[in-house]
CSV table of C-alpha atoms and ligand atoms in Angstrom, one decimal:
chain,number,residue,atom,x,y,z
A,1,MET,CA,28.4,3.0,56.4
A,2,LYS,CA,31.0,5.5,56.7
A,3,LYS,CA,34.2,5.0,59.0
A,4,CYS,CA,36.2,7.5,60.9
A,5,TRP,CA,39.1,7.6,63.3
A,6,VAL,CA,39.0,9.7,66.4
A,7,ILE,CA,43.0,10.1,67.3
A,8,TYR,CA,44.3,11.3,70.8
A,9,ASN,CA,47.7,11.3,71.7
A,10,GLY,CA,48.6,7.9,73.5
A,11,SER,CA,51.5,9.3,75.5
A,12,LEU,CA,49.3,11.3,77.6
A,13,THR,CA,48.3,9.7,80.9
A,14,SER,CA,45.2,11.7,82.0
A,15,ASP,CA,41.9,10.0,81.1
A,16,LYS,CA,40.6,13.5,80.0
A,17,PHE,CA,42.4,12.8,76.6
A,18,ARG,CA,40.8,9.6,76.1
A,19,ASP,CA,37.5,10.7,77.3
A,20,GLN,CA,37.0,13.6,74.9
A,21,ALA,CA,37.9,11.1,71.9
A,22,GLU,CA,35.0,8.8,73.8
A,23,LEU,CA,32.7,11.7,73.5
A,24,VAL,CA,33.2,11.9,69.6
A,25,LYS,CA,33.5,8.4,69.3
A,26,ASP,CA,29.8,8.2,70.7
A,27,ALA,CA,28.3,10.9,68.8
A,28,ALA,CA,29.7,9.3,65.4
A,29,ILE,CA,28.0,6.2,66.2
A,30,ARG,CA,24.5,7.7,67.4
A,31,ALA,CA,24.8,9.3,63.8
A,32,GLY,CA,25.3,5.9,62.2
A,33,VAL,CA,29.0,6.4,61.5
A,34,ALA,CA,31.5,3.1,62.1
A,35,ALA,CA,33.7,5.2,64.8
A,36,THR,CA,37.2,4.2,66.5
A,37,VAL,CA,39.5,5.7,68.7
A,38,LYS,CA,43.2,5.1,68.1
A,39,ARG,CA,45.8,6.4,69.6
A,40,ASN,CA,48.6,8.4,67.5
A,41,TYR,CA,51.2,6.0,67.7
A,42,GLU,CA,48.9,3.0,66.3
A,43,VAL,CA,48.9,4.8,62.7
A,44,GLN,CA,52.4,4.1,61.6
A,45,MET,CA,53.7,7.1,59.5
A,46,ALA,CA,55.5,4.8,57.0
A,47,LEU,CA,56.2,7.2,54.1
A,48,SER,CA,56.6,4.7,51.2
A,49,GLU,CA,53.6,2.4,52.2
A,50,LYS,CA,50.0,2.3,51.2
A,51,LEU,CA,47.7,3.0,54.6
A,52,GLU,CA,46.5,-1.0,55.2
A,53,GLU,CA,43.1,0.9,56.6
A,54,ARG,CA,41.6,3.9,55.5
A,55,PRO,CA,38.7,5.7,57.2
A,56,ASP,CA,36.8,8.2,55.4
A,57,PHE,CA,37.5,11.0,57.5
A,58,VAL,CA,39.8,11.8,60.8
A,59,VAL,CA,38.5,13.7,63.9
A,60,PHE,CA,42.1,14.7,64.9
A,61,LEU,CA,42.1,15.8,68.7
A,62,ASP,CA,45.6,15.7,68.9
A,63,LYS,CA,48.5,18.2,68.0
A,64,ASP,CA,50.7,15.7,66.4
A,65,ILE,CA,50.7,17.7,63.1
A,66,LEU,CA,52.7,15.2,61.2
A,67,LEU,CA,50.3,12.6,61.8
A,68,ALA,CA,47.7,15.0,60.7
A,69,THR,CA,49.6,16.1,57.5
A,70,PHE,CA,50.5,12.3,56.8
A,71,LEU,CA,46.6,11.5,56.9
A,72,LYS,CA,45.4,14.2,54.6
A,73,ASN,CA,48.3,13.8,52.4
A,74,ALA,CA,47.2,10.3,52.1
A,75,GLY,CA,43.8,11.7,50.9
A,76,ILE,CA,41.9,11.5,54.2
A,77,PRO,CA,39.8,14.7,55.2
A,78,VAL,CA,41.0,15.6,58.8
A,79,PHE,CA,39.2,17.8,61.0
A,80,ASN,CA,40.5,20.4,62.0
A,81,ASP,CA,42.6,20.5,58.8
A,82,PRO,CA,46.5,20.0,60.2
A,83,GLU,CA,47.4,23.9,59.1
A,84,VAL,CA,44.8,25.0,61.8
A,85,ILE,CA,45.8,22.7,64.4
A,86,GLU,CA,49.5,23.9,63.5
A,87,THR,CA,48.3,27.6,63.8
A,88,CYS,CA,46.4,27.5,67.0
A,89,ASP,CA,49.0,25.2,68.4
A,90,ASN,CA,51.4,27.8,68.6
A,91,LYS,CA,50.2,30.8,70.3
A,92,ALA,CA,52.4,33.1,68.8
A,93,LYS,CA,51.8,32.3,65.3
A,94,GLN,CA,48.0,32.3,66.5
A,95,TYR,CA,48.2,36.0,67.5
A,96,ILE,CA,49.8,37.0,64.3
A,97,GLN,CA,46.9,35.5,62.1
A,98,LEU,CA,44.1,37.2,64.6
A,99,ALA,CA,46.0,40.5,64.3
A,100,LYS,CA,46.3,40.3,60.7
A,101,ASN,CA,42.3,39.4,60.8
A,102,ASN,CA,41.8,43.1,62.9
A,103,ILE,CA,40.2,40.8,65.8
A,104,ALA,CA,40.1,42.8,69.1
A,105,MET,CA,42.8,41.3,71.7
A,106,PRO,CA,45.1,42.4,74.2
A,107,LYS,CA,48.0,44.3,73.1
A,108,THR,CA,50.5,41.6,72.2
A,109,ILE,CA,54.3,41.7,71.1
A,110,ILE,CA,55.8,38.6,69.8
A,111,ALA,CA,59.1,37.8,71.5
A,112,PRO,CA,62.1,37.7,69.2
A,113,LYS,CA,63.7,34.3,68.5
A,114,VAL,CA,66.9,34.0,71.1
A,115,TYR,CA,69.0,31.2,70.7
A,116,PRO,CA,69.0,29.0,73.9
A,117,LYS,CA,73.2,29.6,74.8
A,118,PHE,CA,73.1,33.3,74.2
A,119,THR,CA,71.0,36.4,75.2
A,120,ILE,CA,69.6,40.1,74.2
A,121,GLU,CA,69.9,41.6,77.7
A,122,GLY,CA,71.6,44.9,77.9
A,123,SER,CA,70.4,45.3,74.2
A,124,GLY,CA,67.7,47.6,75.5
A,125,TYR,CA,64.8,45.4,73.9
A,126,TYR,CA,63.3,44.3,77.0
A,127,GLU,CA,63.5,47.8,78.5
A,128,LYS,CA,61.1,48.6,75.5
A,129,VAL,CA,58.6,45.9,75.9
A,130,ILE,CA,58.2,47.1,79.7
A,131,GLU,CA,57.6,50.5,79.2
A,132,LYS,CA,54.8,49.8,76.6
A,133,LEU,CA,53.0,47.1,78.7
A,134,GLY,CA,54.1,47.8,82.3
A,135,PHE,CA,53.4,45.3,85.4
A,136,PRO,CA,51.7,43.5,85.8
A,137,MET,CA,52.0,41.7,82.5
A,138,ILE,CA,51.6,38.3,80.8
A,139,ILE,CA,54.0,36.1,79.5
A,140,LYS,CA,52.8,33.3,77.7
A,141,GLU,CA,54.5,30.3,76.0
A,142,GLY,CA,53.3,29.6,72.4
A,143,HIS,CA,52.7,25.9,73.8
A,144,GLY,CA,50.5,25.4,76.4
A,145,SER,CA,47.1,24.3,77.6
A,146,PHE,CA,45.1,24.5,80.9
A,147,GLY,CA,46.9,27.9,81.9
A,148,MET,CA,49.8,26.1,82.6
A,149,LYS,CA,52.4,28.1,80.2
A,150,VAL,CA,50.8,31.6,81.0
A,151,TYR,CA,52.5,33.6,83.4
A,152,LEU,CA,51.2,36.6,85.5
A,153,ILE,CA,54.7,38.8,85.9
A,154,GLU,CA,54.2,41.7,88.7
A,155,THR,CA,57.9,42.9,88.9
A,156,GLU,CA,60.9,43.6,86.8
A,157,GLU,CA,62.9,41.1,88.6
A,158,ASP,CA,60.3,38.2,87.8
A,159,PHE,CA,60.5,39.5,84.2
A,160,TYR,CA,64.1,38.9,83.5
A,161,VAL,CA,64.1,35.7,85.3
A,162,LYS,CA,61.1,34.7,83.1
A,163,VAL,CA,62.3,35.8,79.8
A,164,ASP,CA,66.1,34.0,80.7
A,165,GLU,CA,64.1,30.7,81.1
A,166,LEU,CA,62.3,31.2,77.8
A,167,ARG,CA,65.2,31.5,75.9
A,168,GLY,CA,65.1,29.2,73.1
A,169,VAL,CA,61.0,29.2,73.3
A,170,ASP,CA,58.3,30.9,71.2
A,171,TYR,CA,56.3,33.0,73.7
A,172,VAL,CA,54.6,36.5,73.8
A,173,PHE,CA,54.6,39.7,76.1
A,174,GLN,CA,50.9,40.6,76.7
A,175,GLN,CA,48.9,43.2,78.3
A,176,PHE,CA,47.3,41.9,81.1
A,177,ILE,CA,43.3,42.6,81.2
A,178,ALA,CA,42.7,43.4,84.9
A,179,THR,CA,39.2,43.6,84.1
A,180,SER,CA,39.2,40.0,83.4
A,181,ARG,CA,41.2,38.9,86.1
A,182,GLY,CA,40.2,35.4,87.2
A,183,ARG,CA,37.2,35.1,84.6
A,184,ASP,CA,36.7,35.1,81.1
A,185,ILE,CA,34.4,32.9,78.2
A,186,ARG,CA,34.6,30.0,76.6
A,187,VAL,CA,32.7,29.6,73.5
A,188,ASN,CA,32.4,26.2,71.4
A,189,ILE,CA,31.9,27.2,67.9
A,190,VAL,CA,31.4,24.5,64.9
A,191,GLY,CA,31.2,25.2,61.5
A,192,GLY,CA,31.0,29.3,62.1
A,193,GLU,CA,28.0,29.0,64.5
A,194,VAL,CA,28.0,29.4,68.4
A,195,VAL,CA,27.4,25.9,69.6
A,196,ALA,CA,27.6,26.6,73.8
A,197,ALA,CA,29.4,29.1,75.7
A,198,MET,CA,30.1,29.4,79.4
A,199,HIS,CA,31.2,31.5,82.0
A,200,ARG,CA,34.3,30.4,83.7
A,201,PHE,CA,35.6,32.2,87.2
A,202,SER,CA,38.2,31.3,89.6
A,203,GLU,CA,39.1,33.0,93.0
A,204,THR,CA,42.1,31.8,93.6
A,205,ASP,CA,43.8,32.5,90.7
A,206,PHE,CA,44.4,35.0,87.5
A,207,ARG,CA,43.5,32.2,85.1
A,208,ALA,CA,40.1,31.2,84.9
A,209,ASN,CA,40.7,27.6,83.0
A,210,ILE,CA,38.7,25.1,85.2
A,211,THR,CA,41.7,22.4,85.4
A,212,ASN,CA,43.6,25.4,86.8
A,213,GLY,CA,40.4,25.4,89.7
A,214,GLY,CA,38.2,27.7,87.9
A,215,GLU,CA,34.1,27.0,88.0
A,216,ALA,CA,31.9,27.5,85.5
A,217,SER,CA,28.0,28.5,84.7
A,218,VAL,CA,26.0,28.9,81.8
A,219,ILE,CA,25.9,32.4,80.0
A,220,GLU,CA,24.0,34.1,77.4
A,221,LEU,CA,26.2,35.8,74.9
A,222,THR,CA,26.0,39.3,73.6
A,223,LEU,CA,25.8,39.8,69.8
A,224,GLU,CA,29.6,41.4,70.2
A,225,GLN,CA,31.0,38.2,72.0
A,226,LYS,CA,29.6,35.9,69.8
A,227,GLU,CA,30.5,37.7,66.2
A,228,LEU,CA,34.0,38.3,67.9
A,229,ALA,CA,34.3,34.5,68.7
A,230,ILE,CA,33.2,33.9,65.2
A,231,ARG,CA,35.1,35.7,63.3
A,232,ALA,CA,38.2,34.4,65.5
A,233,ALA,CA,37.7,31.0,64.8
A,234,GLU,CA,37.4,31.9,61.0
A,235,ALA,CA,40.5,34.0,61.3
A,236,VAL,CA,42.7,30.8,61.8
A,237,GLY,CA,40.3,28.9,59.8
A,238,ALA,CA,39.1,26.5,62.2
A,239,GLU,CA,36.2,24.5,61.8
A,240,PHE,CA,35.9,23.6,65.2
A,241,ALA,CA,37.2,25.7,68.1
A,242,GLY,CA,36.8,26.8,71.4
A,243,VAL,CA,37.6,30.3,71.4
A,244,ASP,CA,38.6,32.2,75.1
A,245,LEU,CA,37.0,35.6,75.4
A,246,LEU,CA,38.4,38.1,78.2
A,247,PHE,CA,36.4,41.1,79.6
A,248,GLY,CA,37.7,44.2,78.4
A,249,GLU,CA,37.1,47.7,79.5
A,250,ASN,CA,33.3,48.1,79.8
A,251,GLU,CA,33.1,44.6,79.5
A,252,ALA,CA,34.2,44.8,75.6
A,253,PRO,CA,35.3,41.4,74.3
A,254,LEU,CA,39.0,40.8,73.7
A,255,VAL,CA,40.0,37.4,72.2
A,256,CYS,CA,42.3,35.4,74.5
A,257,GLU,CA,43.1,32.5,72.6
A,258,VAL,CA,41.5,29.8,70.2
A,259,ASN,CA,41.9,26.3,70.8
A,260,ALA,CA,41.6,23.8,67.6
A,261,ALA,CA,41.0,20.9,70.2
A,262,ALA,CA,39.0,22.4,72.9
A,263,HIS,CA,38.0,19.8,75.2
A,264,ILE,CA,34.0,19.3,75.6
A,265,ARG,CA,33.3,17.2,78.7
A,266,ASN,CA,33.1,20.6,80.9
A,267,ILE,CA,31.0,22.3,78.5
A,268,TYR,CA,28.8,19.7,78.1
A,269,ASN,CA,28.9,18.9,82.1
A,270,VAL,CA,27.9,22.7,82.5
A,271,THR,CA,25.4,23.4,80.0
A,272,GLY,CA,24.1,19.9,78.8
A,273,ILE,CA,25.2,20.3,75.0
A,274,ASN,CA,27.3,17.9,73.8
A,275,VAL,CA,29.3,19.8,71.1
A,276,ALA,CA,30.3,16.4,69.4
A,277,ASP,CA,27.1,16.0,68.0
A,278,ARG,CA,27.0,19.0,66.2
A,279,MET,CA,31.0,18.2,65.3
A,280,ILE,CA,29.6,15.2,63.6
A,281,SER,CA,26.8,16.1,62.1
A,282,TYR,CA,28.6,19.2,60.5
A,283,ILE,CA,31.4,16.8,58.9
A,284,LEU,CA,28.5,14.6,57.6
A,285,ARG,CA,27.0,17.5,55.9
A,286,LYS,CA,30.5,18.5,54.6
A,287,LEU,CA,31.1,15.3,53.4
A,288,GLY,CA,27.9,14.9,51.6
B,301,ADP,N1,45.9,38.9,78.7
B,301,ADP,C1,45.4,38.3,79.6
B,301,ADP,N2,44.7,39.2,80.5
B,301,ADP,C2,43.8,38.4,81.6
B,301,ADP,N3,44.0,37.5,81.6
B,301,ADP,C3,44.6,36.4,80.5
B,301,ADP,C4,45.1,36.9,79.9
B,301,ADP,N4,45.7,36.0,79.1
B,301,ADP,C5,45.6,34.9,79.4
B,301,ADP,N5,44.5,35.4,80.5
B,301,ADP,C6,43.6,34.0,81.7
B,301,ADP,O1,44.6,32.8,81.5
B,301,ADP,C7,43.8,31.8,81.3
B,301,ADP,C8,45.0,31.1,80.4
B,301,ADP,O2,45.3,31.6,79.3
B,301,ADP,P1,45.3,31.2,77.5
B,301,ADP,O3,45.5,32.0,77.1
B,301,ADP,O4,44.0,30.6,77.5
B,301,ADP,O5,45.9,29.8,77.8
B,301,ADP,P2,45.8,28.4,78.0
B,301,ADP,O6,46.2,27.5,76.5
B,301,ADP,O7,46.7,27.5,78.7
B,301,ADP,O8,44.3,27.9,78.2
B,301,ADP,C9,42.8,32.3,80.0
B,301,ADP,O9,41.6,31.6,80.3
B,301,ADP,C10,42.5,33.8,81.1
B,301,ADP,O10,41.9,33.4,82.3
B,302,MG,MG1,42.8,29.0,77.3
């Protein structure tokens, strides 16, 4: 019998991370795998020692990239691959990768590195960004989920307050897709195939995230939406992905982001599709 660990971050207090791990664990058990849920800190990264216990594979639902790399280096297959987790964990890095692969997305400018104690205000840099993207504009931090680090900037004054606040942080400036205000699509992909999708909409916020007050319903994807989502997951190398799509002009899809450890509870509740079953069968097929 194969053994698997499902790893989540034990320092997070919200129940949804544990719940996500339990969904994957239950799917593994249904498929005849001896699965256990582990908090990241329950695996000690002692570098010159051999791991006492070794699973046959790990489903990695966290962003503890060092732990994912540690396990991979111990010869254990880790899903998603640690490099993919790292790319997706930083939206700036991810957008560079998406652009390299010609993925349709909003106009995006990666903010230059500014050391926390210094500023480039007065250099003319920010004026050029404003000229190119205009207002309203999106500013998005590299690390952030549930819409919490995505800002709609309406005025020049707010813009300068935000860039000052973000000294020392990776972030991007992005065109605000007004035709997508308060609505987007979440597409869950496993091994290059669309498994489930939902339409998310919010009447109170420009962000459609459910955690942020958005509601969701089932959606039948167009071929264009499907293909773009699959190509976006492929561009960052993600075997499992939750791709967010925006509605551009004439409803043409644009990639908003790719999540490497997308939550699957909401999409299960909305569509009745348990993405975890597909994740496990994909892994078992791959490992042979
Ligand atoms: N460029 C944009 N134009 C319009 N809406 C956007 C844009 N970027 C993000 N959003 C909205 O904000 C939400 C959160 O952004 P996203 O990049 O997915 O970050 P998070 O990782 O926090 O989910 C999206 O689901 C979408 O509704
Ligand atoms: Mg998102």
